CSV table of N, CA, C and O in Angstrom, one decimal:
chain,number,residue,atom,x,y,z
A,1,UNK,N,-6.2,-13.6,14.4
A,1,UNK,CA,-4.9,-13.1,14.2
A,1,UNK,C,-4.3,-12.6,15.5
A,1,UNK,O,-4.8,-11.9,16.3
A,2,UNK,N,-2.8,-13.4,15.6
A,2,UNK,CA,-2.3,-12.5,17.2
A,2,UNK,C,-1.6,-11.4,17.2
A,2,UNK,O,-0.9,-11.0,16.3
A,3,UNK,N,-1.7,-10.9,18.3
A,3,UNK,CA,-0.7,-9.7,18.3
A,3,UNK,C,0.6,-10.1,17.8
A,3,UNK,O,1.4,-9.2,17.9
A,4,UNK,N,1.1,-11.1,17.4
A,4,UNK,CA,2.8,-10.9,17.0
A,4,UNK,C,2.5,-11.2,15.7
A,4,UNK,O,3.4,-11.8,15.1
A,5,UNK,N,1.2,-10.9,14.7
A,5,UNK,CA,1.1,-10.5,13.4
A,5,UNK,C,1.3,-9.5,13.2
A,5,UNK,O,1.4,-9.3,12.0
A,6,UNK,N,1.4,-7.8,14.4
A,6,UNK,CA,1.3,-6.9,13.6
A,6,UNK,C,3.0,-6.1,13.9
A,6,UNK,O,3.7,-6.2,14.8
A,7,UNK,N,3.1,-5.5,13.2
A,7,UNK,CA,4.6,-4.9,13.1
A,7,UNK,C,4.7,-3.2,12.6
A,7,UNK,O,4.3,-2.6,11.6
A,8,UNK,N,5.2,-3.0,13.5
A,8,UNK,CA,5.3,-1.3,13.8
A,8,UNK,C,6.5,-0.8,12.6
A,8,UNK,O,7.7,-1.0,12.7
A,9,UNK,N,5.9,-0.2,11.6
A,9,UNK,CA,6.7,-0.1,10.6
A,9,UNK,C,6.4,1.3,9.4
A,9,UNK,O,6.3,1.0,8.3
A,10,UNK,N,6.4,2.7,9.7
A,10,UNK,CA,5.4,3.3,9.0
A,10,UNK,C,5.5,3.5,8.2
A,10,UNK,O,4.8,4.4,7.7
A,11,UNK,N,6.8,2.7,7.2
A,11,UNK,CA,6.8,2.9,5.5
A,11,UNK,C,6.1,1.7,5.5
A,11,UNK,O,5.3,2.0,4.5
A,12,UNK,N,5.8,0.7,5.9
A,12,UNK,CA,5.1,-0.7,5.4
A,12,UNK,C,3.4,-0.3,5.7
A,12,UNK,O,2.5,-0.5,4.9
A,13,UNK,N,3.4,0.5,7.0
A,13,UNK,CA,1.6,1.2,6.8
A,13,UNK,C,1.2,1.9,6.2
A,13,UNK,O,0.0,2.0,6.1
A,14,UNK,N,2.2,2.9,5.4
A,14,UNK,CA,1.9,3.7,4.6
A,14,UNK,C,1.9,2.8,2.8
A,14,UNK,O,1.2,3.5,1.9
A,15,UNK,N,2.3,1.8,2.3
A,15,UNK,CA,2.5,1.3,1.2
A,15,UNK,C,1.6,0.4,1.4
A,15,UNK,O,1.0,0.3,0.3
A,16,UNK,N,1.2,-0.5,2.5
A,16,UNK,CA,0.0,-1.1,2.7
A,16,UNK,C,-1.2,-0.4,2.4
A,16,UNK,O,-1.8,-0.4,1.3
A,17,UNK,N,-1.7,0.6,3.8
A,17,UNK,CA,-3.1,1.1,3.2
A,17,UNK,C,-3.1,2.1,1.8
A,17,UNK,O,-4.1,2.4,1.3
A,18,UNK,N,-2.0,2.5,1.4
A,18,UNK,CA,-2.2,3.2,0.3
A,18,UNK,C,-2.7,2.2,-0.9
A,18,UNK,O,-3.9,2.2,-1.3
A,19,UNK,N,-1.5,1.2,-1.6
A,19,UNK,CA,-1.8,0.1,-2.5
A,19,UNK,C,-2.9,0.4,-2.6
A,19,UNK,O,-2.8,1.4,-3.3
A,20,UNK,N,-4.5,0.2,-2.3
A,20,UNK,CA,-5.7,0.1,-2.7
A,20,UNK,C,-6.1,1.4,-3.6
A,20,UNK,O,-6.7,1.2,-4.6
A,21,UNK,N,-5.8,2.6,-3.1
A,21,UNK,CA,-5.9,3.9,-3.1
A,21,UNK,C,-5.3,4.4,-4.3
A,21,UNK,O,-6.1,5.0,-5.2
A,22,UNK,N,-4.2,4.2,-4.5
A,22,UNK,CA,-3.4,4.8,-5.3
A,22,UNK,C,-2.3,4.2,-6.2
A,22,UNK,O,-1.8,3.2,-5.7
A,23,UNK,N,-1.8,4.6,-7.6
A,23,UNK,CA,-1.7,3.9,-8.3
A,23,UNK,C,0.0,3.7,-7.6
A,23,UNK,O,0.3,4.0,-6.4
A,24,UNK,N,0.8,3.2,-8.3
A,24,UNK,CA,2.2,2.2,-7.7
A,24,UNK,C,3.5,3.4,-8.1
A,24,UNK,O,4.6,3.5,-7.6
A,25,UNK,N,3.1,4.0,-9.1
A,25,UNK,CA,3.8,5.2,-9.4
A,25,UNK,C,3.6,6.4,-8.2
A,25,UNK,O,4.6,7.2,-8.3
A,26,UNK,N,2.7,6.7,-7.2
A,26,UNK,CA,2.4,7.5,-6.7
A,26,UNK,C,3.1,7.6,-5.2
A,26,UNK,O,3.5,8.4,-4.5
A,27,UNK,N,2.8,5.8,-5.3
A,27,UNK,CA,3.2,6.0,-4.0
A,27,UNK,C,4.8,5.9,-3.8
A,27,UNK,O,5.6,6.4,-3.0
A,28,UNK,N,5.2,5.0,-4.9
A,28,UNK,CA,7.0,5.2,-5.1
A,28,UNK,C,7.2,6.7,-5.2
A,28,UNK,O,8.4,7.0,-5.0
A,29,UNK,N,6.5,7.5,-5.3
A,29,UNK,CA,7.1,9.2,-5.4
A,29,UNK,C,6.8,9.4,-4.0
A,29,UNK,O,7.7,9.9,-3.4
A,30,UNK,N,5.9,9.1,-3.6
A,30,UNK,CA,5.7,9.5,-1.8
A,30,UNK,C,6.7,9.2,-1.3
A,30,UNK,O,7.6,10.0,-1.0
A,31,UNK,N,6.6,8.0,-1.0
A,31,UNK,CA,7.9,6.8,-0.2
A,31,UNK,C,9.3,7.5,-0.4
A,31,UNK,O,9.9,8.1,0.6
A,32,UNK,N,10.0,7.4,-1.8
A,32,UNK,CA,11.0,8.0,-1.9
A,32,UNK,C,11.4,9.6,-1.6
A,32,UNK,O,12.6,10.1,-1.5
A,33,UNK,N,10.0,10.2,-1.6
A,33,UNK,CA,10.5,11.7,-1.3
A,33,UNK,C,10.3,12.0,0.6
A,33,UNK,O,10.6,12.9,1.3
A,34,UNK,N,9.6,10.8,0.7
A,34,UNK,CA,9.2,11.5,2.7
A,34,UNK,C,10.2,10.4,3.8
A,34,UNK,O,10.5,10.8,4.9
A,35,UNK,N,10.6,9.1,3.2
A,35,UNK,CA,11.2,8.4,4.0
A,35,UNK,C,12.5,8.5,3.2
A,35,UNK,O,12.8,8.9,2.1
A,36,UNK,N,13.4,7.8,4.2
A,36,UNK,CA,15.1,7.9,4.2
A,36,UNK,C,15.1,6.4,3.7
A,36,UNK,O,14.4,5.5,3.8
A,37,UNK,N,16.7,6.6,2.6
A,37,UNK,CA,16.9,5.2,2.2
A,37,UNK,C,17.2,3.7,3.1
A,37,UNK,O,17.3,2.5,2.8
A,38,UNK,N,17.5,4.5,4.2
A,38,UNK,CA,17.9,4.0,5.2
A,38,UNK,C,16.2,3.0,5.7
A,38,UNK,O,16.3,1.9,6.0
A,39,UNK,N,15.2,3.6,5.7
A,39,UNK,CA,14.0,3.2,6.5
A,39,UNK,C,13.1,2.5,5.2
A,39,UNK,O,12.1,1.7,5.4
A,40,UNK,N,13.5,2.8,4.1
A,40,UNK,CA,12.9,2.0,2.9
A,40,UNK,C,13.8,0.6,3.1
A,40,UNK,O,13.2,-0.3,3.7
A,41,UNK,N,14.3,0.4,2.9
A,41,UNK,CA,15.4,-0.7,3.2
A,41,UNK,C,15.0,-1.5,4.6
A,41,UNK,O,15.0,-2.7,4.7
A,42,UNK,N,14.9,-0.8,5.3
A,42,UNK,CA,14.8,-1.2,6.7
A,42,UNK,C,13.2,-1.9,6.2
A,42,UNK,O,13.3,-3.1,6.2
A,43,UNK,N,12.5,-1.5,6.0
A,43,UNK,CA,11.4,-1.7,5.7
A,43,UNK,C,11.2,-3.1,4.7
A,43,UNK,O,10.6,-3.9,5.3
A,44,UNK,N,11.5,-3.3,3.7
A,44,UNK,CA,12.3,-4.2,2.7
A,44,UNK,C,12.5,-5.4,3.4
A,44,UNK,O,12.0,-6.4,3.2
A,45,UNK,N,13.5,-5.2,4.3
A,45,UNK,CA,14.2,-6.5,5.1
A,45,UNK,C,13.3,-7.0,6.0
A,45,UNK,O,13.4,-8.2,6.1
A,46,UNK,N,12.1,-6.1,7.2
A,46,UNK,CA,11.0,-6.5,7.6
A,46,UNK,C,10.3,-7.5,7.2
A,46,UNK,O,10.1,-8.6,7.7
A,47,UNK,N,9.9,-7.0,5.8
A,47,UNK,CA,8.5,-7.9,4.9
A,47,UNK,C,8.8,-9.0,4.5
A,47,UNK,O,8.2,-10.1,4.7
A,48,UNK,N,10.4,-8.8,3.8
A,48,UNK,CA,10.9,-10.0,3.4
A,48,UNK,C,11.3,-11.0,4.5
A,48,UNK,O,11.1,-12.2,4.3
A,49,UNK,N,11.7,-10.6,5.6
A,49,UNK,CA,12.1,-11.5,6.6
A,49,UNK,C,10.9,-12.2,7.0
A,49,UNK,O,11.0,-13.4,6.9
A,50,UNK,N,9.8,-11.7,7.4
A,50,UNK,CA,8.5,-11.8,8.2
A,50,UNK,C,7.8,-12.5,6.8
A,50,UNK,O,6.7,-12.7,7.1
A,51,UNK,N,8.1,-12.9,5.7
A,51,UNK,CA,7.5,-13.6,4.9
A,51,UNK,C,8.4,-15.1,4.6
A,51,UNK,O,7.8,-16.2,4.5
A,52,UNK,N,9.6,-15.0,4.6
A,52,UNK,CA,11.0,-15.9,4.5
A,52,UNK,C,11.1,-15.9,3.1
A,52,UNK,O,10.6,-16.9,2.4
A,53,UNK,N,11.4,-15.3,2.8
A,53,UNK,CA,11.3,-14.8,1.2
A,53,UNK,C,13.2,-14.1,1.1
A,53,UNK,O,13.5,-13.0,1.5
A,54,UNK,N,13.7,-14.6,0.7
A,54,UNK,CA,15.4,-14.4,0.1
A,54,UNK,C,15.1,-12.9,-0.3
A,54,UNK,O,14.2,-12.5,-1.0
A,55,UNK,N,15.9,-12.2,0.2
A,55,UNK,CA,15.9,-10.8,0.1
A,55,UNK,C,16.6,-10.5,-1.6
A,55,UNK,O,17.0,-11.5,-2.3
A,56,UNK,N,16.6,-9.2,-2.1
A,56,UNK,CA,17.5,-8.6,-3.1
A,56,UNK,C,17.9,-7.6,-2.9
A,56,UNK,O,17.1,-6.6,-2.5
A,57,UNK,N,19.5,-7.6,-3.1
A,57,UNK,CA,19.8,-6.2,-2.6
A,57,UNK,C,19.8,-5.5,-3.9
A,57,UNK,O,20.0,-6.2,-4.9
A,58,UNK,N,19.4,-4.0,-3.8
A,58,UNK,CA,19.7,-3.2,-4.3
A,58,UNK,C,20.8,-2.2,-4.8
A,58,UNK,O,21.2,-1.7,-3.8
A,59,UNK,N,21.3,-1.8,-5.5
A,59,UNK,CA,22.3,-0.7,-5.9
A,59,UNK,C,22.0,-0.1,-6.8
A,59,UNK,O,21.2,-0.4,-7.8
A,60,UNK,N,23.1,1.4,-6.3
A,60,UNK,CA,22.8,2.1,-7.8
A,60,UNK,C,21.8,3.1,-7.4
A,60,UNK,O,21.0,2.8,-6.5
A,61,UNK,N,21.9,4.5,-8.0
A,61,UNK,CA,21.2,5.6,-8.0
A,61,UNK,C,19.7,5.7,-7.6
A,61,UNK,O,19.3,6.6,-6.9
A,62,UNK,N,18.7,4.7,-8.0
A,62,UNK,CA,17.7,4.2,-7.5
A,62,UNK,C,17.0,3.6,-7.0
A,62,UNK,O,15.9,3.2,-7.2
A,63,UNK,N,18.1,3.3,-6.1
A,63,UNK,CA,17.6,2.0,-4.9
A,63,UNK,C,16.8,2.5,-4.3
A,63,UNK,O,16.3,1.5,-3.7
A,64,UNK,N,16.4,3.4,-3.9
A,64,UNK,CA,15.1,3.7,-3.2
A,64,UNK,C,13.7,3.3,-3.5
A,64,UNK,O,12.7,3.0,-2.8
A,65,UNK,N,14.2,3.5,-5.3
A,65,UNK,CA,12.7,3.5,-5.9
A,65,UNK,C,12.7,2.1,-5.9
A,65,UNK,O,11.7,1.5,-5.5
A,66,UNK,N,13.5,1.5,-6.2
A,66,UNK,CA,13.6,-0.2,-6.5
A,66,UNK,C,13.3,-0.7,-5.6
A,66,UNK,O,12.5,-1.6,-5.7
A,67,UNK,N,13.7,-0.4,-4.2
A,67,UNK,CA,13.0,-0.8,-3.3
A,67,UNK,C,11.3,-1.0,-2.9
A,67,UNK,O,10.7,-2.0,-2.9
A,68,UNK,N,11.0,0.3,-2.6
A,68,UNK,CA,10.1,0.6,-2.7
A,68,UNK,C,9.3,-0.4,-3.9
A,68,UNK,O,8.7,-1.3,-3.4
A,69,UNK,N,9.3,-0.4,-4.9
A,69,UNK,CA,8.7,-1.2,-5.8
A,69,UNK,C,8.6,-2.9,-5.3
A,69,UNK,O,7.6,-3.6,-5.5
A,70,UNK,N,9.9,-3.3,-4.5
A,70,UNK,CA,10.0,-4.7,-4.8
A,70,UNK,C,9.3,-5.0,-3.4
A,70,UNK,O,8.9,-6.1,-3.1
A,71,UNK,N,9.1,-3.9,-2.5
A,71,UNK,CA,7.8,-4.0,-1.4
A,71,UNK,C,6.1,-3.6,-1.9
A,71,UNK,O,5.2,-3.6,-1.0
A,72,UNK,N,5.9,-3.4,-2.7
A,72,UNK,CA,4.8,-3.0,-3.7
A,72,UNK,C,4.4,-4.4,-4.3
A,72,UNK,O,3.3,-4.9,-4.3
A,73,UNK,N,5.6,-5.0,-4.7
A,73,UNK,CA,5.3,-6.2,-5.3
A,73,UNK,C,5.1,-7.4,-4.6
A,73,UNK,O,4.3,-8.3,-4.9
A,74,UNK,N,5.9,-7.4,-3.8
A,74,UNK,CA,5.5,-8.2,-2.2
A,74,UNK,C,4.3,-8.5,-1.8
A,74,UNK,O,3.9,-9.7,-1.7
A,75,UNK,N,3.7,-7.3,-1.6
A,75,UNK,CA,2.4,-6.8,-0.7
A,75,UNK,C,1.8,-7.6,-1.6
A,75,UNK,O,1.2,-8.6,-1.2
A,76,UNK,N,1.7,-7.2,-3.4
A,76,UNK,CA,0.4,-7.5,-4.0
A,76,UNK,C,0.1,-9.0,-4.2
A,76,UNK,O,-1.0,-9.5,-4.3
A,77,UNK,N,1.6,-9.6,-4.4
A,77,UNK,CA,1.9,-11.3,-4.6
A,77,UNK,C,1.7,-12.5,-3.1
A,77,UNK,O,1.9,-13.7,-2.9
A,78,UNK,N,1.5,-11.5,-2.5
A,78,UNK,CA,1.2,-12.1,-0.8
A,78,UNK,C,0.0,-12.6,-0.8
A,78,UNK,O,-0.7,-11.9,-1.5
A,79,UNK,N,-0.7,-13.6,-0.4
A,79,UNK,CA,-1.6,-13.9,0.4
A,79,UNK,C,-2.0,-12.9,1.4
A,79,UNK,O,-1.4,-12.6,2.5
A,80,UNK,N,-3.1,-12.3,1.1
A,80,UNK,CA,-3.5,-11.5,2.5
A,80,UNK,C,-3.8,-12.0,3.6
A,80,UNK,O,-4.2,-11.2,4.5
A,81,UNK,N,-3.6,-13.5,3.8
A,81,UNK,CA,-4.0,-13.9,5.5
A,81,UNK,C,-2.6,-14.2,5.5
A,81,UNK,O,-2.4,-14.5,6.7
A,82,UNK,N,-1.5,-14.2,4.7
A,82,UNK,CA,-0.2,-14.4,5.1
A,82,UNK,C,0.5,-12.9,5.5
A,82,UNK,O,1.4,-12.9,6.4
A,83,UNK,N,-0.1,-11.7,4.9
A,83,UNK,CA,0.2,-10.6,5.7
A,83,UNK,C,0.2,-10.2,7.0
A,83,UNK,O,-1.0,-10.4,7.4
A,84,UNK,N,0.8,-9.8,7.8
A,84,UNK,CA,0.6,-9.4,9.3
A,84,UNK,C,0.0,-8.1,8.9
A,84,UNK,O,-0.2,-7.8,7.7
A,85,UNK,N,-0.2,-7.3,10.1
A,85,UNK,CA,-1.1,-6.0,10.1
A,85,UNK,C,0.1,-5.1,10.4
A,85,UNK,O,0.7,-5.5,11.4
A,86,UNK,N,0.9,-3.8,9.6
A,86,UNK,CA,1.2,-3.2,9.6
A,86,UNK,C,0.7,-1.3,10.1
A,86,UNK,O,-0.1,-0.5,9.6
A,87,UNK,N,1.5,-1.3,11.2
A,87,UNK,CA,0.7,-0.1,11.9
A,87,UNK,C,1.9,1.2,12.1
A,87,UNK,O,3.1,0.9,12.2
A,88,UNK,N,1.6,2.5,12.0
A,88,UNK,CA,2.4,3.1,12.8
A,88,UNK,C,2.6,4.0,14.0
A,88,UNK,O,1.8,4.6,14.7
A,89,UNK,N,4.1,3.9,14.3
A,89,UNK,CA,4.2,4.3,15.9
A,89,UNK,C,3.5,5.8,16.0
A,89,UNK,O,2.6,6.2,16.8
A,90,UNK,N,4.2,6.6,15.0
A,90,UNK,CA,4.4,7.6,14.8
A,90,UNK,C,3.6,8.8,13.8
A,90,UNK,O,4.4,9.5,13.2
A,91,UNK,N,2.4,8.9,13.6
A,91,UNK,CA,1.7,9.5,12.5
A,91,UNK,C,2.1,10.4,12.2
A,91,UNK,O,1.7,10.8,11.1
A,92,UNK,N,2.8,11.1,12.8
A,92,UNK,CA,2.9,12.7,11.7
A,92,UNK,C,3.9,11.9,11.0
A,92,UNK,O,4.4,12.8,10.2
A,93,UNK,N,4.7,10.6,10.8
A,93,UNK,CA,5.7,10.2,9.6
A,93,UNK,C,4.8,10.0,8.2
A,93,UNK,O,5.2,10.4,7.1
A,94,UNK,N,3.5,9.3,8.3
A,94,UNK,CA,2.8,9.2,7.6
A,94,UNK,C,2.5,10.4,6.6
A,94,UNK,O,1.6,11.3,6.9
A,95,UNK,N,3.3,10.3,5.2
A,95,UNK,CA,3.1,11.7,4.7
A,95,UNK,C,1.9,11.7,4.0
A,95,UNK,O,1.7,10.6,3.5
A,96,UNK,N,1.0,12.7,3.9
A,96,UNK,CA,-0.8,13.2,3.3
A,96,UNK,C,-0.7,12.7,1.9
A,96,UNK,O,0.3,12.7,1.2
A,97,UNK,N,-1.9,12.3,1.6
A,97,UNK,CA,-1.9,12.1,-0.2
A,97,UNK,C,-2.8,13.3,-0.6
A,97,UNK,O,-4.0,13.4,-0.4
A,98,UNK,N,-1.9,14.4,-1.4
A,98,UNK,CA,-2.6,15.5,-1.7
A,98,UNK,C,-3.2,14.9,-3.1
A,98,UNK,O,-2.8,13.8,-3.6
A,99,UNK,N,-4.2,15.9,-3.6
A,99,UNK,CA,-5.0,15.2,-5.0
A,99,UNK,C,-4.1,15.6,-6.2
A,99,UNK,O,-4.8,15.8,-7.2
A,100,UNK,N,-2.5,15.7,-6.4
A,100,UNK,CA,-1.9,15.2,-7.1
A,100,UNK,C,-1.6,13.8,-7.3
A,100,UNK,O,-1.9,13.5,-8.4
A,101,UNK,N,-1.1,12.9,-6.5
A,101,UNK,CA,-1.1,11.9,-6.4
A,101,UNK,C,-2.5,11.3,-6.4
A,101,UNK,O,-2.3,10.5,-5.5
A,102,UNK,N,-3.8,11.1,-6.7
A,102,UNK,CA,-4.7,10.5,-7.1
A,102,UNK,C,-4.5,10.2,-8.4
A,102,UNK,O,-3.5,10.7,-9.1
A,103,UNK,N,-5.7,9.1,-8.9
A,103,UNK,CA,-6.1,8.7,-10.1
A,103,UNK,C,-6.8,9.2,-10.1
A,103,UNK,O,-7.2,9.1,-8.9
A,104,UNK,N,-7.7,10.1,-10.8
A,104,UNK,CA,-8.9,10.4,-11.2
A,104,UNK,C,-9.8,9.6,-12.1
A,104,UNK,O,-11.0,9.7,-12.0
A,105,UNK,N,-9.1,8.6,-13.0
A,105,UNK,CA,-10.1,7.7,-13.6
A,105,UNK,C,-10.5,6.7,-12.6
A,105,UNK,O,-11.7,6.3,-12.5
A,106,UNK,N,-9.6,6.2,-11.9
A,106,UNK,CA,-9.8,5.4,-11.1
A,106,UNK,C,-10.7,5.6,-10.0
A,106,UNK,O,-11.6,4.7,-9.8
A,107,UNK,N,-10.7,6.8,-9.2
A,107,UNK,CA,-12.0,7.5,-8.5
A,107,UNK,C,-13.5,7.1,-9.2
A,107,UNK,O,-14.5,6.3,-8.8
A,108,UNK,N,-13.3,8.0,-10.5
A,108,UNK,CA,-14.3,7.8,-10.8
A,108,UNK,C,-15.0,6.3,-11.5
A,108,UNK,O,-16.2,6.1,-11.7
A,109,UNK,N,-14.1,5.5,-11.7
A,109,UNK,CA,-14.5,4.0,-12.4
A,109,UNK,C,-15.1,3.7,-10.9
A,109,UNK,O,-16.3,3.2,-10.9
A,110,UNK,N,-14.3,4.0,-9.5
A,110,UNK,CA,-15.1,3.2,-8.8
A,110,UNK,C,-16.5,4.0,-8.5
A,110,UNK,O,-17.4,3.3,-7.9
A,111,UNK,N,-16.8,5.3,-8.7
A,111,UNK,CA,-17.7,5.9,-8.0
A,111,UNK,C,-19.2,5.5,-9.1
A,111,UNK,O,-20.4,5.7,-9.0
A,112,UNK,N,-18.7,5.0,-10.0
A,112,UNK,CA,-19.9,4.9,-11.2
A,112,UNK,C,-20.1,3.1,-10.8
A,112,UNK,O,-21.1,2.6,-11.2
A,113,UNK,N,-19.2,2.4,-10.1
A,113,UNK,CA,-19.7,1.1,-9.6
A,113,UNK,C,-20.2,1.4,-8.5
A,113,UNK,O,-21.3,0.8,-8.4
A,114,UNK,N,-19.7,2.2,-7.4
A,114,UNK,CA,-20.5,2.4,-6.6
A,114,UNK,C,-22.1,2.9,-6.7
A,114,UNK,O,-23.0,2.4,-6.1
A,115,UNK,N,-22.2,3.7,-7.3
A,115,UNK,CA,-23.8,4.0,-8.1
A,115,UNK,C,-24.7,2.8,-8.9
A,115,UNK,O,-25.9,2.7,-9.1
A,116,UNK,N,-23.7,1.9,-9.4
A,116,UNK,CA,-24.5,1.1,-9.7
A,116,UNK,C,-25.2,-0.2,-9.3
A,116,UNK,O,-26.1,-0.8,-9.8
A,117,UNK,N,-24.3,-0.4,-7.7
A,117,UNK,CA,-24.1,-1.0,-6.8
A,117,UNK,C,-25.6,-0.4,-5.8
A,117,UNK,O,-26.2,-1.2,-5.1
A,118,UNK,N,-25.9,0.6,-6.0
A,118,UNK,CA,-26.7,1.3,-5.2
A,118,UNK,C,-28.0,1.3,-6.1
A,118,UNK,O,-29.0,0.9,-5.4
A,119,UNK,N,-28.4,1.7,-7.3
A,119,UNK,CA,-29.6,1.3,-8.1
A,119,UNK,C,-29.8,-0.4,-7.9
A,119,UNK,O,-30.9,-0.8,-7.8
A,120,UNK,N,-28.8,-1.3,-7.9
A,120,UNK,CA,-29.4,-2.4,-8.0
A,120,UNK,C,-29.4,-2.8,-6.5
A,120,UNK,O,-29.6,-4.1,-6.4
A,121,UNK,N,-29.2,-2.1,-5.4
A,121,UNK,CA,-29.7,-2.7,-4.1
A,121,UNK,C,-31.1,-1.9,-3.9
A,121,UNK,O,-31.6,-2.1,-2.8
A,122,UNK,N,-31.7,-0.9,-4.9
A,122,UNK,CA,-32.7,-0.2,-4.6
A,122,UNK,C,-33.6,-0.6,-5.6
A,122,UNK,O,-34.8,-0.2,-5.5
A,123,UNK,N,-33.4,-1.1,-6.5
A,123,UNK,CA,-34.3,-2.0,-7.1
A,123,UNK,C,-34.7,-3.6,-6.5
A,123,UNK,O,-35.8,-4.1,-6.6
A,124,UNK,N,-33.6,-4.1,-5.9
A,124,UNK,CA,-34.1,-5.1,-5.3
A,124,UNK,C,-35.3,-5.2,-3.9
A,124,UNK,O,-36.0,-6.1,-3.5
A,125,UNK,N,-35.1,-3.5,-3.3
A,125,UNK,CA,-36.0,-3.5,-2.0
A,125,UNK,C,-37.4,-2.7,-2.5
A,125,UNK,O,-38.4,-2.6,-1.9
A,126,UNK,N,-37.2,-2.3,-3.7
A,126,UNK,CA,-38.5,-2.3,-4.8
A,126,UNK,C,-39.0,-3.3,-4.9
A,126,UNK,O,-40.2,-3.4,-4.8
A,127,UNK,N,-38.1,-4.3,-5.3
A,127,UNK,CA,-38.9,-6.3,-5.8
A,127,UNK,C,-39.0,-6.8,-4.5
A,127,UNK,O,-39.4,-7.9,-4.3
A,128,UNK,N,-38.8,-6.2,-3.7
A,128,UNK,CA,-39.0,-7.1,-2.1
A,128,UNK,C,-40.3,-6.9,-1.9
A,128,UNK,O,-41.1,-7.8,-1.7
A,129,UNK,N,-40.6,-5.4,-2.2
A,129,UNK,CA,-41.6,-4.7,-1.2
A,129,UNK,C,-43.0,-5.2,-2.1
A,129,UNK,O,-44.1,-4.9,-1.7
């Protein structure tokens, strides 16, 4: 991948690495309460351009959130080798994910795969040995 894959954008690095993390409700509450409608949008027109994907505008009292959503939906309907690497300039914009915004079933669905992921690589170096 070259350097003119990645794009300096920190509502797109923050909705990027989050998506895995957290559910789509959580992070539309982040996004719309820490960035300006102005940089959600700005952000929007990025992804969409940098994909060539016909933009939608938005209106109306919740264009923030709609936004935000129809970059959510982007991200997930993307090809990830069609994604560039989204970074930011600036980290204190990047707002914290306090353990409100977590899933807790989701934690734990993965932490009981991860354990089980772990008995059967420790059974297998039992059947090695």
């Amino acid at each position: 991948m070259s350097t003119d894959d990645i794009i300096i954008n920190e509502v797109l690095c923050n909705i990027s690495y989050r998506i895995e993390v957290i559910d789509e409700q959580a992070i539309t509450q982040i996004c719309t309460t820490c960035f300006s409608e102005k940089g959600i949008e700005n952000a929007k027109t990025v992804i969409y351009e940098n994909l060539g994907t016909r933009i939608t505008t938005r209106k109306g009292d919740s264009r923030s959130l709609k936004n935000v959503q129809d970059i959510i939906k982007m991200l997930k309907e993307t090809d990830p080798d069609r994604l560039p690497i989204f970074v930011a300039r600036d980290l204190h914009k990047i707002p914290p994910v306090t353990f409100d915004h977590l899933h807790v079933t989701k934690i734990l669905k993965e932490l009981t795969s991860l354990r089980t992921e772990v008995t059967q690589m420790k059974m297998n170096m039992i059947a090695k040995s």
